[in-house]
Amino acid sequence: MREPSLLQDLIDSLRCLPGVGPKSAQRMAFHLLERDRAGGERLALALDKAMARIGRCRRCRTLSEHDVCHLCRRTDRDASFLCVVENPSDVMVLEQATDYRGFYFVLGGRLSPLDGIGPEELGIDQLRERLAEQTVSELILATTTTVEGEATAHYIRGLADEYDCHVTRIAHGVPLGGELEYVDSGTLAHAFAGRRQLF
Amino acid sequence: MREPSLLQDLIDSLRCLPGVGPKSAQRMAFHLLERDRAGGERLALALDKAMARIGRCRRCRTLSEHDVCHLCRRTDRDASFLCVVENPSDVMVLEQATDYRGFYFVLGGRLSPLDGIGPEELGIDQLRERLAEQTVSELILATTTTVEGEATAHYIRGLADEYDCHVTRIAHGVPLGGELEYVDSGTLAHAFAGRRQLF
């Protein structure tokens, strides 16, 4: 019924963005066309460049346009800490929320043999090389608490043990300001079992 | 603090989309880079083409990549109806929701002398020419009920009267399925005053 058009194509293309349904895509397309053509042009260019030129950091596997990302190139950070995360976005949120001054290693997923994701896919060899450098004294696990996340954490813990590296894990529990009645039972049970001495 | 990068540029550029804040922009950028590069490339191309080539229809002033839009070129629609709307997006939503088979005229805004938006900016001359063709027998007003929208409707009504054109306005009232207690008082008062005989 509808004629194919550049407008329809733009609306359809906007649907590739997460959380954008047909209504939002329509609203976005009209907003750009009617009120912000410069923004639309800038976005087109940014997308084009990012898709073509952003690859993975050779050292930490995060997304980067350089062979080695700007974080790994920093000399003012503490190489004795290595934080292992699942995704590049985790690096960004940790950088924004914490004052962590060590380095990162991005797995790019979780161990999931059924989906064909084994140690190789997660760059475990690279992580091993990193630990073999003997500069890391504390490996901080920031993987998720899903079954696969736990298996991944367990696997990496074994690896770190081989290199006599101290392993810690970020705390899981009730979010700050979270009311107990709104916290899911798994988190609550975990927080209760993991209670600590109050000083 | 943050190094300028293609990734940061992409995140910033995504913020030009309506309803997209820093968190969503970040999520969208990572989604495209990690999971849907093809979608990102397609979006870049669609944006680029749309921004460069979509202009306004010479006849109805809606957004179109052609000199005259595909709706105005249709010969199977009823030229005796002309629906006047404020924005190109209104044409799309009316087309999707109704079985209206007439034509449209897009004002591109509302009369607002303080903001320098007068009859000229709304293409009233073009609307006048359209009415002068004497094919329109019913002009349907689908402008908003804001103060400026009302002023615009009043102005166009005067214009249509000059050409002995019948003017109607889309009904305003309680939305279908809307519970009275959640409807704003202005709408409720309007719906109450505009009550009709039940047959």
XYZ file of C-alpha atoms in Angstrom:
398
model
C 0.000 0.000 0.000
C 2.675 2.501 1.022
C 5.010 3.708 -1.695
C 8.672 3.077 -0.885
C 10.228 6.439 -0.142
C 13.291 7.958 1.459
C 11.127 8.955 4.422
C 9.807 5.423 4.898
C 13.312 4.071 4.482
C 14.584 6.458 7.174
C 11.780 5.413 9.540
C 12.503 1.725 8.922
C 16.241 2.255 9.410
C 15.725 4.023 12.734
C 14.049 0.855 14.013
C 17.478 -0.790 14.264
C 18.098 1.341 17.356
C 17.279 -0.495 20.594
C 14.020 0.580 22.223
C 12.776 2.354 19.100
C 9.402 1.127 17.848
C 7.400 2.302 14.822
C 5.928 5.343 16.600
C 9.249 6.581 17.987
C 10.977 6.011 14.656
C 8.312 8.111 12.937
C 8.666 10.862 15.544
C 12.455 10.848 15.210
C 12.364 11.012 11.421
C 9.951 13.962 11.387
C 11.880 15.731 14.130
C 15.125 15.515 12.171
C 13.550 16.480 8.854
C 11.555 19.378 10.190
C 13.646 20.719 13.002
C 17.189 19.432 12.966
C 18.629 18.630 9.547
C 22.109 19.619 10.709
C 21.832 17.106 13.562
C 20.667 14.445 11.129
C 23.607 15.086 8.816
C 26.014 15.017 11.730
C 24.516 11.728 12.930
C 24.811 10.201 9.452
C 28.487 11.109 9.336
C 29.189 9.921 12.902
C 27.467 6.589 12.216
C 29.278 6.109 8.958
C 32.697 6.777 10.483
C 32.017 4.767 13.648
C 30.748 1.682 11.791
C 33.689 1.743 9.398
C 36.537 2.582 11.732
C 35.810 1.322 15.252
C 37.395 -2.033 15.927
C 38.686 -3.757 19.046
C 41.627 -2.745 21.218
C 44.431 -5.250 20.759
C 45.208 -5.188 24.473
C 41.887 -5.059 26.331
C 39.418 -5.962 23.534
C 37.170 -2.960 24.162
C 35.757 -0.980 21.223
C 38.276 1.509 19.917
C 39.191 3.300 16.726
C 42.860 2.777 17.573
C 44.928 -0.385 17.598
C 45.366 0.108 21.360
C 42.598 2.077 23.088
C 43.155 5.365 24.923
C 42.684 3.699 28.323
C 45.329 1.052 27.677
C 47.699 3.777 26.464
C 47.383 5.720 29.724
C 50.569 5.699 31.790
C 49.034 7.279 34.891
C 46.907 4.232 35.750
C 47.736 1.444 38.130
C 48.745 -1.701 36.226
C 48.442 -3.837 39.356
C 44.630 -3.827 38.999
C 42.807 -5.549 36.158
C 39.022 -5.451 36.006
C 37.381 -8.137 33.869
C 34.031 -7.139 32.351
C 31.691 -8.697 29.829
C 31.057 -5.783 27.480
C 32.704 -2.583 26.264
C 29.746 -0.648 27.674
C 30.656 -1.959 31.149
C 34.016 -0.195 30.837
C 32.248 3.069 30.116
C 29.764 2.806 33.004
C 32.501 1.814 35.465
C 34.654 4.730 34.300
C 31.724 7.085 34.771
C 30.605 5.758 38.158
C 33.768 4.790 39.984
C 37.217 6.225 40.651
C 38.883 2.978 39.599
C 42.371 3.696 38.261
C 43.447 0.288 37.008
C 43.028 -1.348 33.616
C 40.263 -3.417 32.036
C 39.841 -6.605 30.094
C 36.708 -7.092 27.994
C 35.552 -10.655 27.448
C 32.898 -9.744 24.911
C 30.396 -12.222 26.332
C 30.052 -15.114 28.764
C 31.065 -18.754 28.562
C 28.170 -20.568 26.933
C 29.202 -23.885 25.371
C 25.708 -24.499 23.979
C 25.968 -21.275 21.939
C 29.494 -22.127 20.875
C 31.061 -19.499 23.127
C 34.144 -21.023 24.726
C 37.349 -19.584 26.217
C 38.698 -18.780 22.764
C 35.786 -16.511 21.855
C 36.279 -14.617 25.106
C 39.963 -13.972 24.472
C 41.060 -16.043 27.466
C 44.451 -16.566 25.791
C 44.956 -12.818 25.778
C 43.912 -12.636 29.420
C 46.406 -15.393 30.213
C 49.199 -13.450 28.489
C 48.171 -10.424 30.485
C 48.404 -12.329 33.755
C 51.719 -13.882 32.653
C 53.161 -10.350 32.543
C 53.043 -10.629 36.346
C 52.080 -6.961 36.826
C 48.500 -7.660 37.924
C 48.189 -8.237 41.660
C 44.391 -7.979 41.895
C 41.969 -9.225 39.284
C 38.493 -7.726 39.836
C 35.598 -9.710 38.397
C 32.673 -7.593 37.259
C 30.805 -10.271 35.329
C 27.070 -10.772 35.740
C 25.399 -13.174 38.141
C 23.629 -15.199 35.451
C 24.476 -18.886 35.245
C 26.886 -18.239 32.358
C 28.326 -15.216 34.167
C 29.015 -17.350 37.237
C 30.616 -20.072 35.129
C 32.781 -17.446 33.455
C 33.786 -15.991 36.827
C 34.649 -19.464 38.101
C 36.752 -20.209 35.031
C 38.695 -16.957 35.288
C 39.236 -17.482 38.984
C 40.934 -20.802 38.180
C 43.095 -19.060 35.612
C 44.123 -16.321 38.062
C 44.995 -18.930 40.657
C 47.555 -20.380 38.250
C 49.344 -17.047 38.309
C 48.940 -16.468 42.034
C 46.801 -13.474 41.328
C 44.433 -12.186 44.020
C 40.829 -12.326 42.753
C 37.984 -10.106 43.999
C 34.463 -9.639 42.810
C 32.263 -6.551 42.841
C 29.591 -6.682 45.547
C 26.062 -7.759 44.683
C 23.175 -6.783 46.924
C 20.338 -4.365 47.459
C 20.827 -1.200 45.325
C 21.468 2.024 47.243
C 18.172 3.653 48.145
C 16.312 0.503 47.059
C 13.327 -0.438 49.183
C 13.385 -4.084 50.185
C 9.871 -4.798 48.968
C 10.829 -3.819 45.402
C 14.033 -5.855 45.270
C 13.782 -9.230 43.536
C 14.008 -12.251 45.831
C 17.259 -13.554 44.311
C 19.059 -10.293 45.037
C 17.544 -10.112 48.497
C 18.576 -13.667 49.386
C 22.073 -12.931 48.070
C 22.305 -9.701 50.066
C 21.065 -11.418 53.218
C 23.483 -14.340 52.926
C 26.315 -11.905 52.180
C 25.693 -9.690 55.215
C 28.731 -8.114 56.831
C 29.855 -7.091 60.291
C 28.877 -3.510 60.994
C 31.738 -1.445 62.410
C 38.679 14.493 30.797
C 37.309 12.203 28.093
C 39.326 11.921 24.914
C 37.371 12.900 21.815
C 36.706 9.729 19.888
C 34.479 8.390 17.140
C 32.531 6.503 19.790
C 31.963 9.617 21.886
C 31.061 11.546 18.749
C 28.501 8.888 17.816
C 26.979 8.996 21.314
C 26.785 12.799 21.214
C 25.266 12.753 17.734
C 22.562 10.280 18.769
C 21.405 12.831 21.343
C 19.860 14.896 18.517
C 17.089 12.276 18.366
C 14.022 13.260 20.393
C 13.662 11.399 23.685
C 17.246 10.143 23.638
C 19.280 11.088 26.706
C 22.899 10.274 27.513
C 22.150 6.746 28.781
C 20.014 5.760 25.783
C 22.521 7.257 23.359
C 25.267 5.176 24.958
C 23.135 2.037 24.789
C 22.266 2.675 21.139
C 25.889 3.272 20.142
C 27.093 0.070 21.809
C 24.204 -1.912 20.389
C 24.996 -0.819 16.844
C 28.751 -1.328 17.201
C 28.552 -4.696 18.871
C 25.472 -6.254 17.412
C 24.207 -4.467 14.323
C 26.855 -2.779 12.202
C 24.847 -3.450 9.049
C 21.869 -1.638 10.610
C 24.114 1.254 11.561
C 25.464 1.550 8.043
C 21.996 1.381 6.584
C 20.822 4.096 8.996
C 23.773 6.326 8.077
C 22.884 6.025 4.398
C 19.146 6.549 4.959
C 19.815 9.649 7.082
C 22.241 11.055 4.567
C 19.858 10.608 1.635
C 16.798 11.815 3.553
C 18.472 14.972 4.863
C 19.828 15.835 1.423
C 16.869 14.987 -0.782
C 13.611 15.362 1.139
C 11.984 18.728 0.526
C 8.410 19.960 0.517
C 5.611 18.998 -1.847
C 4.801 21.946 -4.094
C 1.092 21.269 -3.793
C 0.381 20.252 -0.171
C 3.643 21.292 1.534
C 4.192 17.920 3.192
C 7.677 16.386 3.303
C 8.493 14.639 0.060
C 11.473 13.681 -2.034
C 9.461 14.581 -5.135
C 8.338 17.954 -6.422
C 4.742 16.777 -5.897
C 4.262 14.091 -3.230
C 2.853 10.634 -3.930
C -0.453 11.489 -2.213
C -1.040 14.602 -4.325
C -0.235 12.567 -7.453
C -2.913 9.989 -6.659
C -5.835 10.084 -9.056
C -8.060 7.713 -7.097
C -8.648 10.144 -4.231
C -11.570 12.496 -3.779
C -10.547 16.083 -4.589
C -13.707 17.466 -2.989
C -12.181 16.925 0.480
C -9.201 18.880 1.786
C -7.877 18.223 5.263
C -5.755 20.992 6.773
C -3.149 19.823 9.283
C -0.286 21.485 11.111
C 2.555 19.034 10.459
C 3.657 16.442 7.895
C 3.535 13.832 10.661
C -0.213 14.534 11.029
C -0.700 13.414 7.426
C 1.011 10.133 8.206
C -0.975 9.423 11.379
C -4.288 10.298 9.704
C -3.421 8.049 6.765
C -2.604 5.225 9.146
C -5.658 5.634 11.401
C -8.505 6.692 9.134
C -9.967 5.713 5.793
C -9.983 9.330 4.622
C -9.709 9.457 0.838
C -9.353 13.180 0.179
C -6.271 15.366 -0.020
C -4.222 17.245 2.568
C -2.740 20.659 3.098
C 0.133 21.064 5.557
C 0.476 24.455 7.246
C 3.812 23.660 8.839
C 2.882 25.372 12.094
C 0.292 27.631 13.716
C -0.345 31.354 13.471
C 1.815 32.967 16.118
C 2.489 36.650 15.399
C 4.787 36.963 18.419
C 7.087 34.307 16.952
C 6.874 35.904 13.518
C 4.655 33.148 12.117
C 2.000 34.785 9.984
C -0.199 33.594 7.092
C 2.743 33.744 4.682
C 4.825 31.269 6.692
C 1.885 28.847 6.752
C 1.439 28.933 2.984
C -2.001 30.505 3.221
C -1.567 31.901 -0.321
C -1.161 28.350 -1.599
C -4.238 27.271 0.362
C -6.153 30.177 -1.175
C -5.125 29.072 -4.688
C -6.234 25.583 -3.807
C -9.660 26.805 -2.735
C -9.873 29.049 -5.804
C -9.704 25.885 -7.933
C -13.293 25.343 -6.713
C -12.919 21.575 -6.467
C -12.947 21.467 -2.655
C -16.425 21.210 -1.176
C -15.440 20.316 2.390
C -12.413 21.668 4.203
C -11.648 19.579 7.290
C -9.704 21.333 10.040
C -7.420 19.050 12.020
C -5.408 21.751 13.796
C -4.685 21.552 17.513
C -6.776 23.119 20.257
C -4.004 25.340 21.594
C -4.619 29.094 21.528
C -2.556 29.428 18.343
C -4.235 26.383 16.840
C -7.649 27.913 17.498
C -6.571 31.234 15.977
C -5.286 29.360 12.933
C -8.554 27.436 12.606
C -10.532 30.679 12.899
C -8.405 32.347 10.228
C -8.768 29.450 7.783
C -12.495 29.310 8.415
C -12.736 32.940 7.308
C -10.755 32.106 4.195
C -12.948 29.124 3.333
C -16.075 31.269 3.782
C -14.809 33.560 1.019
C -14.921 30.593 -1.354
C -18.235 29.239 -0.050
C -16.473 26.127 1.128
C -18.079 23.969 3.815
C -15.784 23.798 6.888
C -15.757 20.963 9.436
C -13.482 20.206 12.307
C -12.384 16.860 13.730
C -14.113 16.025 17.011
C -12.363 16.673 20.291
C -13.426 14.810 23.426
C -12.713 11.897 25.704
C -10.392 9.361 24.007
C -11.918 5.967 23.251
C -11.495 3.681 26.221
C -10.348 6.617 28.335
C -11.578 6.601 31.921
C -13.081 9.925 32.924
C -10.945 10.290 36.032
C -7.751 10.234 33.939
C -8.925 12.743 31.324
C -7.708 16.335 31.805
C -10.382 18.801 32.890
C -10.160 20.911 29.709
C -10.925 17.917 27.516
C -13.679 16.766 29.862
C -15.356 20.194 29.910
C -15.104 20.321 26.106
C -16.564 16.820 25.753
C -19.398 17.639 28.155
C -20.317 20.891 26.426
C -20.126 19.172 23.061
C -22.456 16.302 24.004
C -24.701 14.953 21.281
C -28.147 13.453 20.976
C -27.999 9.686 21.330
C -29.925 7.847 18.628
